[in-house]
Amino acid sequence: MIFLVAAILSVIICFAGIPAAINRGNEEHVKNGRQPNAGVAFAPDLLVMIPVWSIGTWMLDRFLGRDWAWGLLLFVSAALLGLNLLQARRSTREYLSFIRSRSSAVWPSYANDLVAAQCWTHPNKKERLFLIVKPDGTYTTDYEQYSSDTYDNCWIPYGPSSIYDSEATAIKEAIADHRWMADVKPQKRETE
């Protein structure tokens, strides 16, 4: 019975480490311009962990007795499981922070040859407004809010505003709607 429990605990410990490995892989994917769709090959870990846990349990049982074997098996397993869960939680928090920092630097693409020329980002990093130049020389703005809901973690656009004849008018109207813009220096789009 103790060896079956050891095998089951080793599987649980292996699976508890998967989220941290996936987060690290996804971060590397994003850094290298790929989609964040990392996976984990857990079979090799299982092929090592199950025998190690079983042999370790057998050795504890043989040299220290069944009671000590049970106690140490449960203690070490609980400690490793706790560490894996803490690491998974930390890596998820770090990955989401990484994604947020990357997404705030990304300029959106627009249809019909519209180009975002300037961007104002709220100090809380959860709101931003783009000044958009239209092909006919008029201007509009696009306001976005960052959604950190569990399954979002992205910028939600609220659509373009009215059309303005000049850059100054568009900025003046945007500041009237979003007072925080008056205290923020705009970021200008780098030419590509």
PDB file of C-alpha atoms in Angstrom:
ATOM      1  CA  MET A   1       0.000   0.000   0.000  1.00  0.00           C
ATOM      2  CA  ILE A   2       2.774   2.463   0.858  1.00  0.00           C
ATOM      3  CA  PHE A   3       4.378   1.981  -2.575  1.00  0.00           C
ATOM      4  CA  LEU A   4       1.093   2.703  -4.360  1.00  0.00           C
ATOM      5  CA  VAL A   5       0.727   5.901  -2.311  1.00  0.00           C
ATOM      6  CA  ALA A   6       4.333   6.833  -3.173  1.00  0.00           C
ATOM      7  CA  ALA A   7       3.633   6.364  -6.897  1.00  0.00           C
ATOM      8  CA  ILE A   8       0.425   8.425  -6.704  1.00  0.00           C
ATOM      9  CA  LEU A   9       2.148  11.217  -4.771  1.00  0.00           C
ATOM     10  CA  SER A  10       4.991  11.332  -7.310  1.00  0.00           C
ATOM     11  CA  VAL A  11       2.450  11.738 -10.138  1.00  0.00           C
ATOM     12  CA  ILE A  12       0.656  14.535  -8.258  1.00  0.00           C
ATOM     13  CA  ILE A  13       3.958  16.331  -7.625  1.00  0.00           C
ATOM     14  CA  CYS A  14       4.903  16.074 -11.314  1.00  0.00           C
ATOM     15  CA  PHE A  15       1.550  17.453 -12.460  1.00  0.00           C
ATOM     16  CA  ALA A  16       1.711  20.323  -9.950  1.00  0.00           C
ATOM     17  CA  GLY A  17       4.885  21.543 -11.681  1.00  0.00           C
ATOM     18  CA  ILE A  18       3.307  21.730 -15.137  1.00  0.00           C
ATOM     19  CA  PRO A  19       1.820  25.267 -14.913  1.00  0.00           C
ATOM     20  CA  ALA A  20       5.191  26.821 -14.035  1.00  0.00           C
ATOM     21  CA  ALA A  21       6.876  25.030 -16.941  1.00  0.00           C
ATOM     22  CA  ILE A  22       4.154  26.129 -19.362  1.00  0.00           C
ATOM     23  CA  ASN A  23       4.392  29.754 -18.196  1.00  0.00           C
ATOM     24  CA  ARG A  24       8.172  29.744 -18.706  1.00  0.00           C
ATOM     25  CA  GLY A  25       7.723  28.206 -22.157  1.00  0.00           C
ATOM     26  CA  ASN A  26       5.019  30.686 -23.148  1.00  0.00           C
ATOM     27  CA  GLU A  27       7.176  33.616 -22.077  1.00  0.00           C
ATOM     28  CA  GLU A  28      10.017  32.331 -24.276  1.00  0.00           C
ATOM     29  CA  HIS A  29       7.587  31.858 -27.165  1.00  0.00           C
ATOM     30  CA  VAL A  30       6.359  35.456 -26.882  1.00  0.00           C
ATOM     31  CA  LYS A  31       9.918  36.819 -26.572  1.00  0.00           C
ATOM     32  CA  ASN A  32      10.784  35.001 -29.810  1.00  0.00           C
ATOM     33  CA  GLY A  33       7.712  36.212 -31.687  1.00  0.00           C
ATOM     34  CA  ARG A  34       5.727  32.973 -31.532  1.00  0.00           C
ATOM     35  CA  GLN A  35       2.248  32.218 -30.232  1.00  0.00           C
ATOM     36  CA  PRO A  36       2.117  31.428 -26.477  1.00  0.00           C
ATOM     37  CA  ASN A  37       1.161  27.763 -26.899  1.00  0.00           C
ATOM     38  CA  ALA A  38       3.923  25.963 -25.005  1.00  0.00           C
ATOM     39  CA  GLY A  39       3.432  22.424 -23.855  1.00  0.00           C
ATOM     40  CA  VAL A  40       5.199  20.155 -21.399  1.00  0.00           C
ATOM     41  CA  ALA A  41       6.522  16.634 -21.848  1.00  0.00           C
ATOM     42  CA  PHE A  42       5.721  15.186 -18.444  1.00  0.00           C
ATOM     43  CA  ALA A  43       6.252  11.511 -19.313  1.00  0.00           C
ATOM     44  CA  PRO A  44      10.053  11.667 -18.781  1.00  0.00           C
ATOM     45  CA  ASP A  45       9.495  13.228 -15.354  1.00  0.00           C
ATOM     46  CA  LEU A  46       7.046  10.474 -14.453  1.00  0.00           C
ATOM     47  CA  LEU A  47       9.463   7.786 -15.638  1.00  0.00           C
ATOM     48  CA  VAL A  48      12.028   9.168 -13.197  1.00  0.00           C
ATOM     49  CA  MET A  49       9.816  10.275 -10.286  1.00  0.00           C
ATOM     50  CA  ILE A  50       7.771   7.100  -9.845  1.00  0.00           C
ATOM     51  CA  PRO A  51      10.820   4.799  -9.497  1.00  0.00           C
ATOM     52  CA  VAL A  52      12.722   7.316  -7.349  1.00  0.00           C
ATOM     53  CA  TRP A  53       9.766   7.753  -4.994  1.00  0.00           C
ATOM     54  CA  SER A  54       9.126   4.013  -4.848  1.00  0.00           C
ATOM     55  CA  ILE A  55      12.784   3.108  -4.259  1.00  0.00           C
ATOM     56  CA  GLY A  56      13.135   5.910  -1.697  1.00  0.00           C
ATOM     57  CA  THR A  57      10.048   4.646   0.110  1.00  0.00           C
ATOM     58  CA  TRP A  58      11.338   1.075   0.014  1.00  0.00           C
ATOM     59  CA  MET A  59      14.684   2.205   1.499  1.00  0.00           C
ATOM     60  CA  LEU A  60      12.976   4.204   4.247  1.00  0.00           C
ATOM     61  CA  ASP A  61      10.693   1.264   5.012  1.00  0.00           C
ATOM     62  CA  ARG A  62      13.606  -1.195   5.114  1.00  0.00           C
ATOM     63  CA  PHE A  63      16.009   0.876   7.228  1.00  0.00           C
ATOM     64  CA  LEU A  64      13.752   3.056   9.390  1.00  0.00           C
ATOM     65  CA  GLY A  65      10.533   1.084   9.624  1.00  0.00           C
ATOM     66  CA  ARG A  66       7.056   1.488   8.213  1.00  0.00           C
ATOM     67  CA  ASP A  67       5.992   4.334  10.514  1.00  0.00           C
ATOM     68  CA  TRP A  68       9.024   6.473   9.665  1.00  0.00           C
ATOM     69  CA  ALA A  69       8.626   5.641   5.974  1.00  0.00           C
ATOM     70  CA  TRP A  70       5.011   6.833   6.015  1.00  0.00           C
ATOM     71  CA  GLY A  71       5.878   9.994   7.935  1.00  0.00           C
ATOM     72  CA  LEU A  72       8.827  10.971   5.757  1.00  0.00           C
ATOM     73  CA  LEU A  73       6.992  10.076   2.533  1.00  0.00           C
ATOM     74  CA  LEU A  74       4.047  12.292   3.449  1.00  0.00           C
ATOM     75  CA  PHE A  75       6.225  15.114   4.798  1.00  0.00           C
ATOM     76  CA  VAL A  76       8.579  15.265   1.788  1.00  0.00           C
ATOM     77  CA  SER A  77       5.701  14.880  -0.669  1.00  0.00           C
ATOM     78  CA  ALA A  78       3.688  17.652   1.004  1.00  0.00           C
ATOM     79  CA  ALA A  79       6.744  19.929   1.036  1.00  0.00           C
ATOM     80  CA  LEU A  80       7.485  19.365  -2.673  1.00  0.00           C
ATOM     81  CA  LEU A  81       3.836  19.727  -3.616  1.00  0.00           C
ATOM     82  CA  GLY A  82       3.626  22.995  -1.690  1.00  0.00           C
ATOM     83  CA  LEU A  83       6.771  24.316  -3.368  1.00  0.00           C
ATOM     84  CA  ASN A  84       5.451  23.353  -6.814  1.00  0.00           C
ATOM     85  CA  LEU A  85       2.135  25.071  -6.154  1.00  0.00           C
ATOM     86  CA  LEU A  86       3.869  28.231  -4.892  1.00  0.00           C
ATOM     87  CA  GLN A  87       6.141  28.217  -7.918  1.00  0.00           C
ATOM     88  CA  ALA A  88       3.134  27.766 -10.232  1.00  0.00           C
ATOM     89  CA  ARG A  89       1.352  30.687  -8.610  1.00  0.00           C
ATOM     90  CA  ARG A  90       4.449  32.903  -8.764  1.00  0.00           C
ATOM     91  CA  SER A  91       5.191  32.015 -12.371  1.00  0.00           C
ATOM     92  CA  THR A  92       1.585  32.729 -13.387  1.00  0.00           C
ATOM     93  CA  ARG A  93       1.764  36.151 -11.725  1.00  0.00           C
ATOM     94  CA  GLU A  94       5.114  36.879 -13.430  1.00  0.00           C
ATOM     95  CA  TYR A  95       3.841  35.667 -16.811  1.00  0.00           C
ATOM     96  CA  LEU A  96       0.730  37.862 -16.627  1.00  0.00           C
ATOM     97  CA  SER A  97       2.883  40.831 -15.639  1.00  0.00           C
ATOM     98  CA  PHE A  98       5.181  40.092 -18.587  1.00  0.00           C
ATOM     99  CA  ILE A  99       2.215  39.926 -20.980  1.00  0.00           C
ATOM    100  CA  ARG A 100       0.791  43.211 -19.615  1.00  0.00           C
ATOM    101  CA  SER A 101       4.127  44.991 -20.026  1.00  0.00           C
ATOM    102  CA  ARG A 102       4.463  43.706 -23.590  1.00  0.00           C
ATOM    103  CA  SER A 103       0.898  44.543 -24.567  1.00  0.00           C
ATOM    104  CA  SER A 104       1.221  48.162 -23.433  1.00  0.00           C
ATOM    105  CA  ALA A 105       4.053  48.627 -25.932  1.00  0.00           C
ATOM    106  CA  VAL A 106       2.117  47.171 -28.871  1.00  0.00           C
ATOM    107  CA  TRP A 107       0.431  49.608 -31.225  1.00  0.00           C
ATOM    108  CA  PRO A 108      -2.846  48.410 -32.722  1.00  0.00           C
ATOM    109  CA  SER A 109      -3.426  47.966 -36.435  1.00  0.00           C
ATOM    110  CA  TYR A 110      -6.398  49.601 -38.091  1.00  0.00           C
ATOM    111  CA  ALA A 111      -8.242  48.923 -41.326  1.00  0.00           C
ATOM    112  CA  ASN A 112      -8.559  51.386 -44.232  1.00  0.00           C
ATOM    113  CA  ASP A 113      -5.001  52.718 -43.920  1.00  0.00           C
ATOM    114  CA  LEU A 114      -5.622  54.378 -40.557  1.00  0.00           C
ATOM    115  CA  VAL A 115      -2.422  55.009 -38.588  1.00  0.00           C
ATOM    116  CA  ALA A 116      -2.043  55.624 -34.861  1.00  0.00           C
ATOM    117  CA  ALA A 117       0.405  58.532 -34.590  1.00  0.00           C
ATOM    118  CA  GLN A 118       0.471  59.165 -30.828  1.00  0.00           C
ATOM    119  CA  CYS A 119      -0.479  57.289 -27.680  1.00  0.00           C
ATOM    120  CA  TRP A 120      -1.290  58.534 -24.189  1.00  0.00           C
ATOM    121  CA  THR A 121      -1.105  55.859 -21.489  1.00  0.00           C
ATOM    122  CA  HIS A 122      -2.707  56.469 -18.098  1.00  0.00           C
ATOM    123  CA  PRO A 123      -0.244  56.232 -15.163  1.00  0.00           C
ATOM    124  CA  ASN A 124      -2.147  53.171 -13.893  1.00  0.00           C
ATOM    125  CA  LYS A 125      -1.343  51.420 -17.232  1.00  0.00           C
ATOM    126  CA  LYS A 126      -4.993  50.370 -17.591  1.00  0.00           C
ATOM    127  CA  GLU A 127      -6.178  53.063 -19.992  1.00  0.00           C
ATOM    128  CA  ARG A 128      -4.735  54.475 -23.187  1.00  0.00           C
ATOM    129  CA  LEU A 129      -5.817  56.662 -26.061  1.00  0.00           C
ATOM    130  CA  PHE A 130      -4.461  56.731 -29.604  1.00  0.00           C
ATOM    131  CA  LEU A 131      -4.524  59.707 -31.951  1.00  0.00           C
ATOM    132  CA  ILE A 132      -5.286  58.306 -35.397  1.00  0.00           C
ATOM    133  CA  VAL A 133      -4.484  59.988 -38.697  1.00  0.00           C
ATOM    134  CA  LYS A 134      -6.901  59.179 -41.502  1.00  0.00           C
ATOM    135  CA  PRO A 135      -5.794  59.042 -45.166  1.00  0.00           C
ATOM    136  CA  ASP A 136      -7.752  62.230 -45.959  1.00  0.00           C
ATOM    137  CA  GLY A 137      -5.773  64.195 -43.341  1.00  0.00           C
ATOM    138  CA  THR A 138      -8.473  64.232 -40.678  1.00  0.00           C
ATOM    139  CA  TYR A 139      -8.046  62.836 -37.171  1.00  0.00           C
ATOM    140  CA  THR A 140      -9.892  60.597 -34.747  1.00  0.00           C
ATOM    141  CA  THR A 141      -9.047  58.958 -31.435  1.00  0.00           C
ATOM    142  CA  ASP A 142      -9.347  55.404 -30.168  1.00  0.00           C
ATOM    143  CA  TYR A 143      -9.774  54.818 -26.425  1.00  0.00           C
ATOM    144  CA  GLU A 144      -8.879  51.435 -24.875  1.00  0.00           C
ATOM    145  CA  GLN A 145      -9.027  49.948 -21.385  1.00  0.00           C
ATOM    146  CA  TYR A 146      -6.968  47.014 -20.172  1.00  0.00           C
ATOM    147  CA  SER A 147      -9.022  44.063 -18.954  1.00  0.00           C
ATOM    148  CA  SER A 148      -7.246  41.841 -16.458  1.00  0.00           C
ATOM    149  CA  ASP A 149     -10.124  39.404 -16.129  1.00  0.00           C
ATOM    150  CA  THR A 150      -9.001  35.807 -15.820  1.00  0.00           C
ATOM    151  CA  TYR A 151      -9.458  34.954 -19.488  1.00  0.00           C
ATOM    152  CA  ASP A 152      -8.891  38.377 -21.056  1.00  0.00           C
ATOM    153  CA  ASN A 153      -5.594  40.071 -20.184  1.00  0.00           C
ATOM    154  CA  CYS A 154      -5.896  42.308 -23.222  1.00  0.00           C
ATOM    155  CA  TRP A 155      -6.786  45.815 -24.359  1.00  0.00           C
ATOM    156  CA  ILE A 156     -10.487  46.371 -25.040  1.00  0.00           C
ATOM    157  CA  PRO A 157     -11.110  49.114 -27.638  1.00  0.00           C
ATOM    158  CA  TYR A 158     -14.131  51.367 -27.262  1.00  0.00           C
ATOM    159  CA  GLY A 159     -14.156  52.440 -30.892  1.00  0.00           C
ATOM    160  CA  PRO A 160     -13.050  55.583 -32.642  1.00  0.00           C
ATOM    161  CA  SER A 161     -14.383  58.969 -31.621  1.00  0.00           C
ATOM    162  CA  SER A 162     -15.688  61.715 -33.879  1.00  0.00           C
ATOM    163  CA  ILE A 163     -13.695  62.957 -36.848  1.00  0.00           C
ATOM    164  CA  TYR A 164     -11.699  66.159 -36.345  1.00  0.00           C
ATOM    165  CA  ASP A 165     -10.224  68.559 -38.884  1.00  0.00           C
ATOM    166  CA  SER A 166      -6.954  69.077 -37.019  1.00  0.00           C
ATOM    167  CA  GLU A 167      -4.625  67.327 -34.621  1.00  0.00           C
ATOM    168  CA  ALA A 168      -5.020  70.094 -32.061  1.00  0.00           C
ATOM    169  CA  THR A 169      -8.828  69.794 -32.064  1.00  0.00           C
ATOM    170  CA  ALA A 170      -8.684  66.005 -31.699  1.00  0.00           C
ATOM    171  CA  ILE A 171      -6.282  66.273 -28.740  1.00  0.00           C
ATOM    172  CA  LYS A 172      -8.343  69.054 -27.113  1.00  0.00           C
ATOM    173  CA  GLU A 173     -11.544  66.985 -27.336  1.00  0.00           C
ATOM    174  CA  ALA A 174      -9.777  63.856 -26.074  1.00  0.00           C
ATOM    175  CA  ILE A 175      -8.420  65.727 -23.039  1.00  0.00           C
ATOM    176  CA  ALA A 176     -11.921  67.056 -22.335  1.00  0.00           C
ATOM    177  CA  ASP A 177     -13.186  63.446 -22.230  1.00  0.00           C
ATOM    178  CA  HIS A 178     -10.150  61.978 -20.454  1.00  0.00           C
ATOM    179  CA  ARG A 179      -8.729  64.582 -18.045  1.00  0.00           C
ATOM    180  CA  TRP A 180      -5.756  62.368 -17.090  1.00  0.00           C
ATOM    181  CA  MET A 181      -4.291  62.966 -20.583  1.00  0.00           C
ATOM    182  CA  ALA A 182      -3.383  66.544 -19.645  1.00  0.00           C
ATOM    183  CA  ASP A 183      -0.744  65.235 -17.228  1.00  0.00           C
ATOM    184  CA  VAL A 184       0.694  62.547 -19.518  1.00  0.00           C
ATOM    185  CA  LYS A 185       3.307  63.031 -22.195  1.00  0.00           C
ATOM    186  CA  PRO A 186       2.265  61.303 -25.435  1.00  0.00           C
ATOM    187  CA  GLN A 187       4.360  58.611 -26.977  1.00  0.00           C
ATOM    188  CA  LYS A 188       4.950  59.156 -30.685  1.00  0.00           C
ATOM    189  CA  ARG A 189       4.966  56.208 -33.047  1.00  0.00           C
ATOM    190  CA  GLU A 190       8.395  55.341 -34.360  1.00  0.00           C
ATOM    191  CA  THR A 191       8.617  55.329 -38.144  1.00  0.00           C
ATOM    192  CA  GLU A 192       9.026  51.864 -39.577  1.00  0.00           C
TER     193      GLU A 192
END
